[in-house]
Amino acid sequence: MFEIELFTKKEFEIIDITPKINEIIKKSNINEGIVIIFTKHTTTALIINENESRLLKDIEELFKKIIPKGKGYAHDSIDNNAHSHLRSILMNPSLVIPIENGKLALGTWQSVLFIELDGPRRRKILIKLCKC
Ligand code: ZN
């Protein structure tokens, strides 16, 4: 098991973790298999998509539009971040990606994107590699 630690800087932030995962795969010497990527938090998510700055802005605007902040959510009476939890349940806490030729078998425009929904915070992502 490997771990990636991130220190996010903004409330909503998208971080491309593809190079970090490929580095871990390289160190493991696994040529073919699968990688499981798992975020251990209730206000983050993982997606696979294109790392293009305007698209990343569109993703942020989409979530702000469909789940606005401070709409009288019940959980806001505890820690004021219901919108962050609600945005996260529309995505996934984990991804499974094939490994081919010692790296992620992603399509040309695909990147592994970590989404911070309640930053800035210290975050941990677990990486499990399986040879198969
Ligand atoms: Zn909360």
Short mmCIF file of N, CA and C in Angstrom, two decimals, residues 16-105:
data_model
loop_
_atom_site.label_atom_id
_atom_site.label_comp_id
_atom_site.label_asym_id
_atom_site.label_seq_id
_atom_site.Cartn_x
_atom_site.Cartn_y
_atom_site.Cartn_z
N ASP A 16 -4.21 17.25 -10.51
CA ASP A 16 -3.86 16.10 -11.37
C ASP A 16 -2.82 15.25 -10.65
N ILE A 17 -3.22 14.03 -10.25
CA ILE A 17 -2.30 13.15 -9.51
C ILE A 17 -1.74 12.04 -10.40
N THR A 18 -1.96 12.13 -11.72
CA THR A 18 -1.48 11.09 -12.65
C THR A 18 0.04 10.86 -12.54
N PRO A 19 0.88 11.93 -12.55
CA PRO A 19 2.33 11.68 -12.48
C PRO A 19 2.74 10.99 -11.18
N LYS A 20 2.09 11.35 -10.07
CA LYS A 20 2.43 10.72 -8.78
C LYS A 20 2.11 9.22 -8.80
N ILE A 21 0.99 8.85 -9.42
CA ILE A 21 0.60 7.43 -9.47
C ILE A 21 1.54 6.66 -10.39
N ASN A 22 1.87 7.25 -11.53
CA ASN A 22 2.81 6.58 -12.45
C ASN A 22 4.18 6.38 -11.80
N GLU A 23 4.58 7.33 -10.98
CA GLU A 23 5.86 7.22 -10.25
C GLU A 23 5.82 6.03 -9.28
N ILE A 24 4.69 5.86 -8.58
CA ILE A 24 4.53 4.75 -7.63
C ILE A 24 4.55 3.42 -8.39
N ILE A 25 3.87 3.36 -9.54
CA ILE A 25 3.84 2.12 -10.34
C ILE A 25 5.26 1.78 -10.79
N LYS A 26 6.00 2.79 -11.22
CA LYS A 26 7.38 2.60 -11.69
C LYS A 26 8.26 1.99 -10.59
N LYS A 27 8.13 2.53 -9.38
CA LYS A 27 8.91 2.04 -8.23
C LYS A 27 8.56 0.59 -7.89
N SER A 28 7.29 0.21 -8.12
CA SER A 28 6.82 -1.13 -7.74
C SER A 28 7.29 -2.20 -8.71
N ASN A 29 7.73 -1.81 -9.89
CA ASN A 29 8.14 -2.75 -10.94
C ASN A 29 7.01 -3.64 -11.46
N ILE A 30 5.77 -3.24 -11.26
CA ILE A 30 4.64 -4.01 -11.80
C ILE A 30 4.42 -3.56 -13.25
N ASN A 31 4.46 -4.52 -14.16
CA ASN A 31 4.32 -4.21 -15.57
C ASN A 31 2.86 -4.29 -16.03
N GLU A 32 2.16 -5.30 -15.49
CA GLU A 32 0.74 -5.47 -15.82
C GLU A 32 -0.06 -5.74 -14.58
N GLY A 33 -1.19 -5.08 -14.45
CA GLY A 33 -2.03 -5.28 -13.28
C GLY A 33 -3.10 -4.23 -13.18
N ILE A 34 -3.50 -3.95 -11.94
CA ILE A 34 -4.48 -2.88 -11.73
C ILE A 34 -4.04 -2.02 -10.54
N VAL A 35 -4.50 -0.80 -10.56
CA VAL A 35 -4.25 0.09 -9.43
C VAL A 35 -5.60 0.55 -8.88
N ILE A 36 -5.69 0.52 -7.56
CA ILE A 36 -6.89 1.03 -6.88
C ILE A 36 -6.47 2.32 -6.18
N ILE A 37 -7.20 3.38 -6.45
CA ILE A 37 -6.91 4.69 -5.87
C ILE A 37 -8.10 5.06 -5.00
N PHE A 38 -7.84 5.39 -3.74
CA PHE A 38 -8.93 5.61 -2.78
C PHE A 38 -8.68 6.84 -1.93
N THR A 39 -9.62 7.76 -1.92
CA THR A 39 -9.49 8.94 -1.07
C THR A 39 -10.24 8.70 0.25
N LYS A 40 -9.55 8.99 1.37
CA LYS A 40 -10.09 8.64 2.70
C LYS A 40 -10.93 9.75 3.33
N HIS A 41 -11.63 10.52 2.52
CA HIS A 41 -12.33 11.69 3.06
C HIS A 41 -13.76 11.79 2.52
N THR A 42 -14.61 12.46 3.28
CA THR A 42 -16.02 12.58 2.89
C THR A 42 -16.31 13.87 2.11
N THR A 43 -15.29 14.70 1.94
CA THR A 43 -15.50 15.94 1.17
C THR A 43 -14.43 16.08 0.08
N THR A 44 -14.09 14.95 -0.54
CA THR A 44 -13.18 14.92 -1.69
C THR A 44 -13.75 13.91 -2.68
N ALA A 45 -13.15 13.84 -3.86
CA ALA A 45 -13.58 12.86 -4.85
C ALA A 45 -12.45 12.60 -5.84
N LEU A 46 -12.62 11.53 -6.61
CA LEU A 46 -11.66 11.20 -7.67
C LEU A 46 -12.43 11.04 -8.98
N ILE A 47 -11.91 11.63 -10.02
CA ILE A 47 -12.53 11.45 -11.34
C ILE A 47 -11.41 11.22 -12.38
N ILE A 48 -11.81 10.71 -13.53
CA ILE A 48 -10.90 10.63 -14.66
C ILE A 48 -11.46 11.56 -15.72
N ASN A 49 -10.66 12.54 -16.12
CA ASN A 49 -11.11 13.43 -17.19
C ASN A 49 -9.93 14.21 -17.75
N GLU A 50 -10.23 15.14 -18.63
CA GLU A 50 -9.18 15.91 -19.29
C GLU A 50 -8.69 17.05 -18.40
N ASN A 51 -7.38 17.15 -18.25
CA ASN A 51 -6.80 18.25 -17.46
C ASN A 51 -6.61 19.46 -18.38
N GLU A 52 -7.71 20.16 -18.59
CA GLU A 52 -7.69 21.36 -19.44
C GLU A 52 -8.29 22.47 -18.60
N SER A 53 -7.56 23.58 -18.44
CA SER A 53 -7.93 24.60 -17.45
C SER A 53 -9.36 25.12 -17.57
N ARG A 54 -9.85 25.33 -18.80
CA ARG A 54 -11.22 25.84 -18.95
C ARG A 54 -12.25 24.79 -18.55
N LEU A 55 -11.95 23.52 -18.87
CA LEU A 55 -12.86 22.44 -18.46
C LEU A 55 -12.89 22.33 -16.93
N LEU A 56 -11.72 22.45 -16.29
CA LEU A 56 -11.67 22.36 -14.82
C LEU A 56 -12.52 23.47 -14.19
N LYS A 57 -12.50 24.64 -14.80
CA LYS A 57 -13.33 25.76 -14.33
C LYS A 57 -14.82 25.42 -14.53
N ASP A 58 -15.14 24.80 -15.67
CA ASP A 58 -16.52 24.39 -15.94
C ASP A 58 -17.02 23.38 -14.91
N ILE A 59 -16.14 22.45 -14.51
CA ILE A 59 -16.51 21.44 -13.51
C ILE A 59 -16.83 22.14 -12.18
N GLU A 60 -15.98 23.08 -11.80
CA GLU A 60 -16.19 23.83 -10.56
C GLU A 60 -17.52 24.60 -10.61
N GLU A 61 -17.76 25.27 -11.72
CA GLU A 61 -19.00 26.06 -11.87
C GLU A 61 -20.24 25.17 -11.85
N LEU A 62 -20.12 23.97 -12.47
CA LEU A 62 -21.25 23.02 -12.47
C LEU A 62 -21.65 22.65 -11.05
N PHE A 63 -20.66 22.30 -10.22
CA PHE A 63 -20.98 21.88 -8.85
C PHE A 63 -21.52 23.05 -8.01
N LYS A 64 -21.00 24.26 -8.26
CA LYS A 64 -21.50 25.42 -7.52
C LYS A 64 -22.95 25.74 -7.91
N LYS A 65 -23.27 25.44 -9.17
CA LYS A 65 -24.62 25.70 -9.66
C LYS A 65 -25.62 24.67 -9.14
N ILE A 66 -25.25 23.38 -9.22
CA ILE A 66 -26.24 22.36 -8.83
C ILE A 66 -26.35 22.17 -7.32
N ILE A 67 -25.23 22.43 -6.59
CA ILE A 67 -25.28 22.34 -5.12
C ILE A 67 -24.65 23.61 -4.54
N PRO A 68 -25.43 24.69 -4.46
CA PRO A 68 -24.87 25.94 -3.92
C PRO A 68 -24.60 25.82 -2.41
N LYS A 69 -23.71 26.68 -1.96
CA LYS A 69 -23.33 26.75 -0.55
C LYS A 69 -24.47 27.36 0.28
N GLY A 70 -24.63 26.90 1.53
CA GLY A 70 -25.51 27.56 2.48
C GLY A 70 -26.98 27.66 2.10
N LYS A 71 -27.53 26.55 1.65
CA LYS A 71 -28.94 26.56 1.24
C LYS A 71 -29.84 26.01 2.36
N GLY A 72 -29.41 26.17 3.60
CA GLY A 72 -30.20 25.71 4.74
C GLY A 72 -30.12 24.21 4.96
N TYR A 73 -28.98 23.61 4.56
CA TYR A 73 -28.80 22.16 4.75
C TYR A 73 -28.72 21.83 6.25
N ALA A 74 -29.28 20.69 6.66
CA ALA A 74 -29.28 20.29 8.07
C ALA A 74 -27.85 20.16 8.63
N HIS A 75 -26.94 19.56 7.84
CA HIS A 75 -25.57 19.33 8.31
C HIS A 75 -24.80 20.63 8.57
N ASP A 76 -25.23 21.72 7.98
CA ASP A 76 -24.54 23.01 8.18
C ASP A 76 -24.57 23.47 9.63
N SER A 77 -25.53 22.97 10.42
CA SER A 77 -25.57 23.35 11.83
C SER A 77 -24.43 22.72 12.61
N ILE A 78 -23.77 21.69 12.04
CA ILE A 78 -22.63 21.03 12.71
C ILE A 78 -21.32 21.66 12.28
N ASP A 79 -21.00 21.65 10.98
CA ASP A 79 -19.70 22.21 10.58
C ASP A 79 -19.73 23.01 9.26
N ASN A 80 -20.91 23.41 8.86
CA ASN A 80 -21.01 24.36 7.75
C ASN A 80 -20.44 23.90 6.40
N ASN A 81 -20.39 22.59 6.19
CA ASN A 81 -19.85 22.14 4.91
C ASN A 81 -20.73 21.09 4.22
N ALA A 82 -22.04 21.18 4.43
CA ALA A 82 -22.96 20.23 3.80
C ALA A 82 -22.79 20.21 2.28
N HIS A 83 -22.61 21.40 1.69
CA HIS A 83 -22.46 21.46 0.23
C HIS A 83 -21.26 20.63 -0.24
N SER A 84 -20.19 20.58 0.55
CA SER A 84 -18.99 19.81 0.19
C SER A 84 -19.28 18.31 0.20
N HIS A 85 -19.98 17.85 1.25
CA HIS A 85 -20.38 16.43 1.32
C HIS A 85 -21.30 16.08 0.15
N LEU A 86 -22.28 16.94 -0.09
CA LEU A 86 -23.28 16.65 -1.14
C LEU A 86 -22.64 16.62 -2.52
N ARG A 87 -21.69 17.54 -2.76
CA ARG A 87 -20.98 17.51 -4.05
C ARG A 87 -20.19 16.22 -4.19
N SER A 88 -19.60 15.74 -3.09
CA SER A 88 -18.75 14.54 -3.17
C SER A 88 -19.56 13.28 -3.49
N ILE A 89 -20.81 13.21 -3.02
CA ILE A 89 -21.57 11.97 -3.28
C ILE A 89 -22.00 11.84 -4.74
N LEU A 90 -21.84 12.90 -5.51
CA LEU A 90 -22.15 12.80 -6.95
C LEU A 90 -20.96 12.23 -7.74
N MET A 91 -19.83 12.09 -7.05
CA MET A 91 -18.64 11.51 -7.70
C MET A 91 -18.25 10.24 -6.94
N ASN A 92 -16.99 9.82 -7.06
CA ASN A 92 -16.55 8.57 -6.42
C ASN A 92 -15.39 8.80 -5.46
N PRO A 93 -15.31 7.94 -4.40
CA PRO A 93 -14.13 8.01 -3.54
C PRO A 93 -12.99 7.12 -4.05
N SER A 94 -13.25 6.31 -5.09
CA SER A 94 -12.20 5.40 -5.56
C SER A 94 -12.26 5.21 -7.07
N LEU A 95 -11.12 4.77 -7.62
CA LEU A 95 -11.01 4.46 -9.04
C LEU A 95 -10.21 3.18 -9.20
N VAL A 96 -10.53 2.40 -10.22
CA VAL A 96 -9.72 1.23 -10.58
C VAL A 96 -9.25 1.44 -12.01
N ILE A 97 -7.94 1.36 -12.21
CA ILE A 97 -7.37 1.63 -13.53
C ILE A 97 -6.37 0.52 -13.90
N PRO A 98 -6.43 0.01 -15.13
CA PRO A 98 -5.45 -1.01 -15.53
C PRO A 98 -4.04 -0.42 -15.64
N ILE A 99 -3.07 -1.28 -15.38
CA ILE A 99 -1.66 -0.94 -15.59
C ILE A 99 -1.18 -1.72 -16.80
N GLU A 100 -0.58 -1.03 -17.76
CA GLU A 100 -0.02 -1.69 -18.94
C GLU A 100 1.35 -1.09 -19.22
N ASN A 101 2.31 -1.96 -19.53
CA ASN A 101 3.68 -1.50 -19.80
C ASN A 101 4.23 -0.60 -18.68
N GLY A 102 3.91 -0.98 -17.44
CA GLY A 102 4.47 -0.27 -16.29
C GLY A 102 3.92 1.10 -16.02
N LYS A 103 2.76 1.42 -16.63
CA LYS A 103 2.13 2.71 -16.31
C LYS A 103 0.61 2.63 -16.47
N LEU A 104 -0.08 3.67 -16.02
CA LEU A 104 -1.54 3.71 -16.14
C LEU A 104 -1.95 3.60 -17.61
N ALA A 105 -2.92 2.72 -17.89
CA ALA A 105 -3.39 2.54 -19.27
C ALA A 105 -4.52 3.54 -19.56
#
